[in-house]
Amino acid sequence: MTNKKINFGAGPAKIPEAVMEKAASEFLVYGNSGISILEMSHRSADFTAIIKETEKLMREEMSIPNEFEVLFMQGGGTGQFAAIPMNIARGKTVADYAITGTWSDKAAKEAEKYIDIHKVFAPTKPYTSISSYSSWEKKSDAAYLYYCANETVHGIEFHTPPEAHPDVPLVADISSNFLSRPFDFTNHGIVFGGTQKNLGAAGLTVALVRKDLIGHEARHCPSILSYKEMHANNSVYNTPSVYGIYITKLVLEWIRDGGGVDKLFATNQEKSRLMYDIIDSSAGFFSCPVEKAHRSHMNVPFRIGGGDEALEATFLKGATERGMIGLKGHRSVGGIRASIYNAVTLDETRALVDYMNEFEAANRK
Ligand code: PMP
């Protein structure tokens, strides 16, 4: 079985073929259970083994330090936007936010319902960069400093974590670069992401929470967003995303068997290098507005002909005809966006680059 089209969608996104094949082979009957995972109690021995193994693999593949708990939650990245201030305000009234694109902006707007927001620099639209860390105005009494490690819409990535005030935990949204590169947990309090881009299916959100930050939730925090409840109940306070957790387990096995996150990172760097090289060597036919130092390895946004919408539509049509889908830029920014998550191979990226070369040769005026 193969996915016949090349999927450059931003999420839900491509899942490795080996994972899909394994899941298909176990779909009707899982192991000796006599039923499908879809039909299985979340408190059964089979599922308990699956969720434990998923946590173990996650810890191993991501080198998660022992002082972090792994919580399997629901509500998406968006649920965490609210969960964070509700869980870790710890009596403080303000939180620092670095606004570098749509997703950190949404996070701040949601958090503002529960805590005062302080922006560490004035956001500059259109989003094309990250202001230098040394210029950030951080509050020493902030409950946390929030950043989005990879802005999916704008293709802006933090290649090193920002500098935090020693007493202020960093909170990182890694929804769109989860396990695409080694992660430095230093100074972090919460690292979270949905699994629908790099780790499997939609419906599961992973929150890695430092132990000392668990148990401080506000009275109004719903139980399903409470790190304390989730942790006390081994992530089965209520019915979790049973199938989503299983798929994430398979993706983690695929990462392990493929040589781990270092290997993935090397391939991801190569894939993004191919993309940015063709963009930068096209003398403006293709253009990526993002400052080079902050360009994403996962989401590559670009314009064609300086933002010629008719030409971009022709490009997308030709891509579809070649079996390449999911390349339309986010509706808020237009243009093209190639999402080259972990499951997208070097060869698939090369196929896109070949098409871009061909398209340029045929359409350059
Ligand atoms: N953060 C980032 C970086 C995202 O890309 C997304 C979704 N595309 C979200 C948060 C929101 O995630 P969800 O749709 O799972 O709520």
CSV table of C-alpha atoms and ligand atoms in Angstrom, one decimal:
chain,number,residue,atom,x,y,z
A,1,MET,CA,0.0,0.0,0.0
A,2,THR,CA,1.2,3.5,-0.8
A,3,ASN,CA,-0.2,6.9,-0.4
A,4,LYS,CA,-0.6,7.7,-4.0
A,5,LYS,CA,-0.4,11.5,-3.7
A,6,ILE,CA,2.4,13.5,-2.2
A,7,ASN,CA,0.9,15.3,0.7
A,8,PHE,CA,2.5,18.7,1.6
A,9,GLY,CA,-0.5,19.7,3.8
A,10,ALA,CA,0.1,21.6,7.0
A,11,GLY,CA,-1.9,19.3,9.1
A,12,PRO,CA,-3.4,16.8,9.6
A,13,ALA,CA,-0.5,15.8,7.5
A,14,LYS,CA,1.3,12.8,6.0
A,15,ILE,CA,1.7,9.8,8.2
A,16,PRO,CA,4.6,7.4,7.4
A,17,GLU,CA,3.6,4.6,5.1
A,18,ALA,CA,5.1,2.0,7.4
A,19,VAL,CA,2.9,3.3,10.2
A,20,MET,CA,-0.2,3.2,8.0
A,21,GLU,CA,0.6,-0.4,6.9
A,22,LYS,CA,1.1,-1.6,10.5
A,23,ALA,CA,-2.1,0.1,11.6
A,24,ALA,CA,-4.0,-1.4,8.7
A,25,SER,CA,-2.7,-4.9,9.6
A,26,GLU,CA,-3.9,-4.5,13.2
A,27,PHE,CA,-7.1,-2.6,12.4
A,28,LEU,CA,-9.7,-5.3,12.7
A,29,VAL,CA,-8.2,-7.3,15.5
A,30,TYR,CA,-5.4,-6.1,17.8
A,31,GLY,CA,-3.1,-8.8,19.0
A,32,ASN,CA,-4.9,-11.4,21.0
A,33,SER,CA,-7.7,-9.1,22.1
A,34,GLY,CA,-10.2,-10.3,19.5
A,35,ILE,CA,-11.4,-6.7,18.9
A,36,SER,CA,-10.1,-3.5,17.3
A,37,ILE,CA,-8.4,-0.8,19.2
A,38,LEU,CA,-11.3,1.4,18.2
A,39,GLU,CA,-13.6,-0.9,20.2
A,40,MET,CA,-11.3,-1.3,23.2
A,41,SER,CA,-11.8,0.1,26.8
A,42,HIS,CA,-9.3,2.7,27.7
A,43,ARG,CA,-8.9,0.9,31.0
A,44,SER,CA,-8.2,-2.5,29.4
A,45,ALA,CA,-4.9,-4.3,29.9
A,46,ASP,CA,-4.1,-4.0,26.2
A,47,PHE,CA,-4.6,-0.3,26.1
A,48,THR,CA,-2.8,0.3,29.4
A,49,ALA,CA,0.2,-1.4,27.8
A,50,ILE,CA,-0.1,0.8,24.7
A,51,ILE,CA,-0.2,4.1,26.6
A,52,LYS,CA,2.7,3.0,28.9
A,53,GLU,CA,4.8,2.1,25.9
A,54,THR,CA,3.9,5.3,24.1
A,55,GLU,CA,5.1,7.3,27.1
A,56,LYS,CA,8.3,5.2,27.3
A,57,LEU,CA,9.1,5.7,23.6
A,58,MET,CA,8.3,9.4,23.8
A,59,ARG,CA,10.7,9.8,26.7
A,60,GLU,CA,13.4,7.8,24.9
A,61,GLU,CA,13.1,9.4,21.5
A,62,MET,CA,12.8,12.9,22.8
A,63,SER,CA,15.3,12.5,25.7
A,64,ILE,CA,12.7,14.0,28.0
A,65,PRO,CA,14.3,14.8,31.4
A,66,ASN,CA,13.0,13.0,34.5
A,67,GLU,CA,11.6,16.1,36.0
A,68,PHE,CA,8.9,16.2,33.3
A,69,GLU,CA,5.6,14.3,33.3
A,70,VAL,CA,4.2,13.2,29.9
A,71,LEU,CA,0.5,13.9,29.7
A,72,PHE,CA,-1.8,12.7,26.9
A,73,MET,CA,-4.6,15.2,26.6
A,74,GLN,CA,-7.3,16.5,24.3
A,75,GLY,CA,-8.4,19.9,23.1
A,76,GLY,CA,-5.5,20.4,20.7
A,77,GLY,CA,-2.9,23.1,20.9
A,78,THR,CA,-5.8,25.5,21.3
A,79,GLY,CA,-6.9,23.7,24.5
A,80,GLN,CA,-3.4,24.3,25.9
A,81,PHE,CA,-3.5,28.0,25.1
A,82,ALA,CA,-6.1,28.2,27.9
A,83,ALA,CA,-4.7,25.3,30.0
A,84,ILE,CA,-1.3,27.0,30.5
A,85,PRO,CA,-2.5,30.2,32.3
A,86,MET,CA,-5.1,28.2,34.2
A,87,ASN,CA,-2.5,25.7,35.5
A,88,ILE,CA,0.7,27.6,36.1
A,89,ALA,CA,-0.3,31.2,37.0
A,90,ARG,CA,0.6,30.3,40.6
A,91,GLY,CA,-0.8,33.5,42.0
A,92,LYS,CA,1.1,35.7,39.4
A,93,THR,CA,-0.9,38.2,37.4
A,94,VAL,CA,1.1,38.5,34.2
A,95,ALA,CA,2.7,36.2,31.6
A,96,ASP,CA,5.3,37.1,29.0
A,97,TYR,CA,4.5,36.3,25.3
A,98,ALA,CA,6.7,36.4,22.2
A,99,ILE,CA,4.3,37.1,19.3
A,100,THR,CA,6.0,35.8,16.1
A,101,GLY,CA,3.0,34.8,14.1
A,102,THR,CA,-0.6,33.6,14.0
A,103,TRP,CA,-0.3,30.8,16.6
A,104,SER,CA,1.5,32.7,19.3
A,105,ASP,CA,-0.9,35.5,18.7
A,106,LYS,CA,-3.9,33.2,19.2
A,107,ALA,CA,-2.3,31.7,22.3
A,108,ALA,CA,-1.9,35.1,23.8
A,109,LYS,CA,-5.5,36.1,23.0
A,110,GLU,CA,-6.8,33.0,24.6
A,111,ALA,CA,-4.6,33.3,27.7
A,112,GLU,CA,-5.7,36.9,28.1
A,113,LYS,CA,-9.0,35.5,29.4
A,114,TYR,CA,-7.2,34.2,32.4
A,115,ILE,CA,-4.1,36.3,33.0
A,116,ASP,CA,-2.6,39.7,31.9
A,117,ILE,CA,-0.4,39.4,28.8
A,118,HIS,CA,2.8,41.2,28.4
A,119,LYS,CA,4.4,41.2,24.9
A,120,VAL,CA,8.2,41.1,25.2
A,121,PHE,CA,8.5,43.0,21.9
A,122,ALA,CA,6.0,44.8,19.7
A,123,PRO,CA,4.9,42.3,17.0
A,124,THR,CA,5.8,43.4,13.5
A,125,LYS,CA,3.4,42.5,10.7
A,126,PRO,CA,3.8,40.9,8.3
A,127,TYR,CA,5.5,38.3,10.4
A,128,THR,CA,8.9,37.5,8.8
A,129,SER,CA,11.4,37.4,11.7
A,130,ILE,CA,12.0,37.0,15.4
A,131,SER,CA,13.3,40.1,17.2
A,132,SER,CA,16.7,39.5,18.7
A,133,TYR,CA,16.4,37.8,22.1
A,134,SER,CA,18.7,40.4,23.8
A,135,SER,CA,16.2,43.1,23.0
A,136,TRP,CA,13.2,41.3,24.6
A,137,GLU,CA,11.7,43.2,27.6
A,138,LYS,CA,11.0,40.4,30.0
A,139,LYS,CA,9.2,40.6,33.3
A,140,SER,CA,11.0,39.0,36.3
A,141,ASP,CA,7.6,38.5,37.9
A,142,ALA,CA,6.0,36.8,34.9
A,143,ALA,CA,4.3,33.4,35.5
A,144,TYR,CA,6.0,32.1,32.3
A,145,LEU,CA,7.5,33.2,29.0
A,146,TYR,CA,5.6,31.7,26.1
A,147,TYR,CA,6.8,31.2,22.5
A,148,CYS,CA,5.8,29.2,19.5
A,149,ALA,CA,8.8,27.1,18.4
A,150,ASN,CA,7.5,26.9,14.8
A,151,GLU,CA,4.9,29.2,13.4
A,152,THR,CA,3.1,26.9,11.0
A,153,VAL,CA,1.4,29.6,8.9
A,154,HIS,CA,4.4,32.0,8.5
A,155,GLY,CA,7.3,29.4,8.4
A,156,ILE,CA,9.2,31.0,11.3
A,157,GLU,CA,11.1,28.7,13.6
A,158,PHE,CA,13.2,29.2,16.7
A,159,HIS,CA,16.4,27.4,16.0
A,160,THR,CA,17.5,27.9,19.6
A,161,PRO,CA,15.2,28.5,22.5
A,162,PRO,CA,14.9,32.1,23.8
A,163,GLU,CA,16.7,33.1,26.9
A,164,ALA,CA,14.5,33.0,30.0
A,165,HIS,CA,14.7,34.9,33.3
A,166,PRO,CA,16.0,32.2,35.7
A,167,ASP,CA,12.8,32.1,37.7
A,168,VAL,CA,10.4,32.2,34.8
A,169,PRO,CA,9.7,28.9,33.0
A,170,LEU,CA,9.7,28.8,29.3
A,171,VAL,CA,6.5,27.5,27.6
A,172,ALA,CA,7.0,26.1,24.1
A,173,ASP,CA,4.4,25.2,21.5
A,174,ILE,CA,6.0,22.6,19.3
A,175,SER,CA,2.9,21.5,17.5
A,176,SER,CA,4.5,21.8,14.1
A,177,ASN,CA,8.1,20.8,14.8
A,178,PHE,CA,7.5,18.0,17.3
A,179,LEU,CA,10.4,15.6,17.2
A,180,SER,CA,11.7,17.1,14.0
A,181,ARG,CA,14.9,18.1,15.8
A,182,PRO,CA,16.5,17.5,19.1
A,183,PHE,CA,14.9,19.6,21.8
A,184,ASP,CA,16.7,21.5,24.6
A,185,PHE,CA,14.5,21.4,27.7
A,186,THR,CA,16.7,23.8,29.6
A,187,ASN,CA,14.6,26.4,31.5
A,188,HIS,CA,11.4,25.0,30.1
A,189,GLY,CA,8.3,24.4,32.2
A,190,ILE,CA,5.9,23.2,29.6
A,191,VAL,CA,6.5,21.8,26.1
A,192,PHE,CA,3.3,20.9,24.2
A,193,GLY,CA,1.9,20.1,20.8
A,194,GLY,CA,-0.9,18.3,18.9
A,195,THR,CA,0.1,15.1,17.2
A,196,GLN,CA,-1.6,15.7,13.8
A,197,LYS,CA,1.5,17.0,12.0
A,198,ASN,CA,4.6,15.0,13.1
A,199,LEU,CA,3.3,12.4,15.5
A,200,GLY,CA,0.2,10.9,14.0
A,201,ALA,CA,-3.5,11.5,14.0
A,202,ALA,CA,-5.6,14.5,15.1
A,203,GLY,CA,-7.3,14.3,18.5
A,204,LEU,CA,-4.3,13.9,20.8
A,205,THR,CA,-2.3,16.6,22.5
A,206,VAL,CA,0.9,15.9,24.3
A,207,ALA,CA,1.9,18.2,27.2
A,208,LEU,CA,5.3,17.7,28.8
A,209,VAL,CA,5.0,19.5,32.1
A,210,ARG,CA,7.7,20.0,34.7
A,211,LYS,CA,6.7,18.3,38.0
A,212,ASP,CA,6.9,21.4,40.2
A,213,LEU,CA,4.4,23.2,37.9
A,214,ILE,CA,1.7,20.5,38.5
A,215,GLY,CA,-0.9,21.1,41.2
A,216,HIS,CA,-1.4,24.8,41.0
A,217,GLU,CA,-4.4,25.0,38.8
A,218,ALA,CA,-7.0,27.7,39.2
A,219,ARG,CA,-10.4,26.7,40.8
A,220,HIS,CA,-12.1,27.3,37.5
A,221,CYS,CA,-9.8,25.0,35.5
A,222,PRO,CA,-11.9,22.3,33.9
A,223,SER,CA,-10.7,18.8,35.0
A,224,ILE,CA,-9.8,17.8,31.4
A,225,LEU,CA,-7.4,20.7,31.2
A,226,SER,CA,-6.0,20.2,34.6
A,227,TYR,CA,-2.4,18.9,34.7
A,228,LYS,CA,-3.0,17.7,38.2
A,229,GLU,CA,-6.0,15.5,37.3
A,230,MET,CA,-4.4,14.2,34.1
A,231,HIS,CA,-1.2,13.3,36.0
A,232,ALA,CA,-3.0,11.8,39.0
A,233,ASN,CA,-5.0,9.6,36.6
A,234,ASN,CA,-2.2,8.6,34.2
A,235,SER,CA,-3.9,10.5,31.4
A,236,VAL,CA,-7.0,8.4,31.7
A,237,TYR,CA,-9.0,10.8,33.9
A,238,ASN,CA,-11.7,10.4,31.2
A,239,THR,CA,-11.7,8.6,27.9
A,240,PRO,CA,-8.6,9.7,26.0
A,241,SER,CA,-7.9,9.6,22.3
A,242,VAL,CA,-7.4,5.8,22.4
A,243,TYR,CA,-6.7,5.4,18.7
A,244,GLY,CA,-4.6,8.5,18.5
A,245,ILE,CA,-2.3,7.3,21.2
A,246,TYR,CA,-1.9,4.0,19.4
A,247,ILE,CA,-1.0,5.8,16.2
A,248,THR,CA,1.5,8.0,18.0
A,249,LYS,CA,3.1,4.8,19.5
A,250,LEU,CA,3.6,3.5,15.9
A,251,VAL,CA,5.0,6.8,14.8
A,252,LEU,CA,7.5,6.8,17.7
A,253,GLU,CA,8.5,3.2,16.8
A,254,TRP,CA,9.0,4.4,13.2
A,255,ILE,CA,11.2,7.3,14.5
A,256,ARG,CA,13.2,4.9,16.6
A,257,ASP,CA,13.7,2.3,13.9
A,258,GLY,CA,14.7,5.0,11.4
A,259,GLY,CA,17.6,6.1,13.5
A,260,GLY,CA,16.0,8.6,15.9
A,261,VAL,CA,15.5,12.3,16.0
A,262,ASP,CA,19.1,13.1,15.0
A,263,LYS,CA,18.6,11.3,11.8
A,264,LEU,CA,15.3,13.0,11.2
A,265,PHE,CA,16.8,16.4,11.9
A,266,ALA,CA,19.6,15.8,9.3
A,267,THR,CA,17.0,14.8,6.7
A,268,ASN,CA,14.8,17.7,7.6
A,269,GLN,CA,17.7,20.1,7.2
A,270,GLU,CA,18.5,18.6,3.8
A,271,LYS,CA,14.9,18.9,2.7
A,272,SER,CA,14.5,22.5,3.7
A,273,ARG,CA,17.9,23.3,2.2
A,274,LEU,CA,16.7,22.0,-1.2
A,275,MET,CA,13.6,24.2,-0.9
A,276,TYR,CA,15.3,27.4,0.2
A,277,ASP,CA,18.1,26.9,-2.3
A,278,ILE,CA,15.7,26.8,-5.3
A,279,ILE,CA,13.8,29.8,-3.9
A,280,ASP,CA,16.9,31.9,-3.3
A,281,SER,CA,18.6,31.0,-6.6
A,282,SER,CA,15.5,31.9,-8.7
A,283,ALA,CA,16.4,35.6,-8.9
A,284,GLY,CA,13.0,36.5,-7.4
A,285,PHE,CA,10.8,34.2,-9.4
A,286,PHE,CA,10.2,32.4,-6.1
A,287,SER,CA,10.5,34.4,-2.9
A,288,CYS,CA,10.3,33.6,0.8
A,289,PRO,CA,9.8,36.6,3.0
A,290,VAL,CA,11.2,35.0,6.1
A,291,GLU,CA,14.6,36.2,7.3
A,292,LYS,CA,17.1,33.5,6.6
A,293,ALA,CA,18.1,32.9,10.3
A,294,HIS,CA,14.5,32.1,11.3
A,295,ARG,CA,13.3,30.1,8.3
A,296,SER,CA,11.4,26.9,9.3
A,297,HIS,CA,12.6,23.4,8.4
A,298,MET,CA,9.0,22.3,8.5
A,299,ASN,CA,6.8,24.9,6.7
A,300,VAL,CA,8.2,26.7,3.7
A,301,PRO,CA,6.0,29.6,2.5
A,302,PHE,CA,6.8,31.2,-0.7
A,303,ARG,CA,5.4,33.5,-3.4
A,304,ILE,CA,5.7,33.2,-7.2
A,305,GLY,CA,6.3,36.1,-9.5
A,306,GLY,CA,6.3,38.5,-6.6
A,307,GLY,CA,2.9,37.4,-5.5
A,308,ASP,CA,1.2,36.9,-8.9
A,309,GLU,CA,-2.0,35.1,-7.8
A,310,ALA,CA,-2.8,33.9,-11.3
A,311,LEU,CA,0.6,32.3,-11.7
A,312,GLU,CA,0.3,30.8,-8.2
A,313,ALA,CA,-3.0,29.3,-9.2
A,314,THR,CA,-1.4,27.8,-12.3
A,315,PHE,CA,1.4,26.4,-10.1
A,316,LEU,CA,-1.1,24.8,-7.8
A,317,LYS,CA,-3.0,23.3,-10.6
A,318,GLY,CA,0.1,21.8,-12.2
A,319,ALA,CA,1.1,20.4,-8.8
A,320,THR,CA,-2.3,18.7,-8.4
A,321,GLU,CA,-1.9,17.2,-11.8
A,322,ARG,CA,1.4,15.8,-10.7
A,323,GLY,CA,-0.1,14.3,-7.6
A,324,MET,CA,1.2,16.9,-5.2
A,325,ILE,CA,-1.4,18.3,-2.8
A,326,GLY,CA,-1.7,20.6,0.2
A,327,LEU,CA,0.5,23.3,-1.2
A,328,LYS,CA,-1.9,26.3,-1.0
A,329,GLY,CA,-0.7,28.9,1.5
A,330,HIS,CA,-2.8,29.6,4.6
A,331,ARG,CA,-5.8,31.7,3.7
A,332,SER,CA,-4.5,34.5,5.9
A,333,VAL,CA,-1.2,34.9,3.9
A,334,GLY,CA,-1.9,33.4,0.4
A,335,GLY,CA,0.8,32.1,-1.8
A,336,ILE,CA,2.3,28.7,-1.5
A,337,ARG,CA,3.3,26.7,1.5
A,338,ALA,CA,5.1,23.4,1.4
A,339,SER,CA,4.9,21.5,4.7
A,340,ILE,CA,7.8,19.0,4.8
A,341,TYR,CA,7.1,17.3,8.1
A,342,ASN,CA,9.1,14.2,9.2
A,343,ALA,CA,7.0,11.8,7.1
A,344,VAL,CA,7.7,13.7,3.9
A,345,THR,CA,10.7,12.0,2.3
A,346,LEU,CA,13.7,13.5,0.6
A,347,ASP,CA,12.6,12.0,-2.7
A,348,GLU,CA,9.1,13.6,-2.3
A,349,THR,CA,10.8,17.0,-1.6
A,350,ARG,CA,13.0,16.5,-4.6
A,351,ALA,CA,9.9,15.9,-6.8
A,352,LEU,CA,8.5,19.2,-5.7
A,353,VAL,CA,11.8,21.0,-6.3
A,354,ASP,CA,12.0,19.4,-9.8
A,355,TYR,CA,8.5,20.7,-10.5
A,356,MET,CA,9.5,24.2,-9.3
A,357,ASN,CA,12.5,24.2,-11.6
A,358,GLU,CA,10.3,23.1,-14.5
A,359,PHE,CA,7.7,25.7,-13.7
A,360,GLU,CA,10.2,28.5,-13.5
A,361,ALA,CA,11.8,27.6,-16.8
A,362,ALA,CA,8.3,27.6,-18.5
A,363,ASN,CA,7.0,30.7,-16.8
A,364,ARG,CA,9.9,33.1,-16.2
A,365,LYS,CA,9.2,36.2,-18.3
B,1,PMP,N1,0.0,25.7,17.4
B,1,PMP,C1,0.5,25.6,16.2
B,1,PMP,C2,1.9,25.9,16.0
B,1,PMP,C3,-0.3,25.0,15.2
B,1,PMP,O1,0.2,24.9,13.9
B,1,PMP,C4,-1.6,24.7,15.4
B,1,PMP,C5,-2.5,24.1,14.4
B,1,PMP,N2,-2.2,24.2,13.1
B,1,PMP,C6,-2.1,25.0,16.7
B,1,PMP,C7,-1.3,25.4,17.7
B,1,PMP,C8,-3.5,24.7,17.1
B,1,PMP,O2,-3.7,23.3,17.2
B,1,PMP,P1,-5.1,22.6,17.3
B,1,PMP,O3,-5.7,22.7,16.0
B,1,PMP,O4,-4.6,21.2,17.6
B,1,PMP,O5,-5.8,23.2,18.4
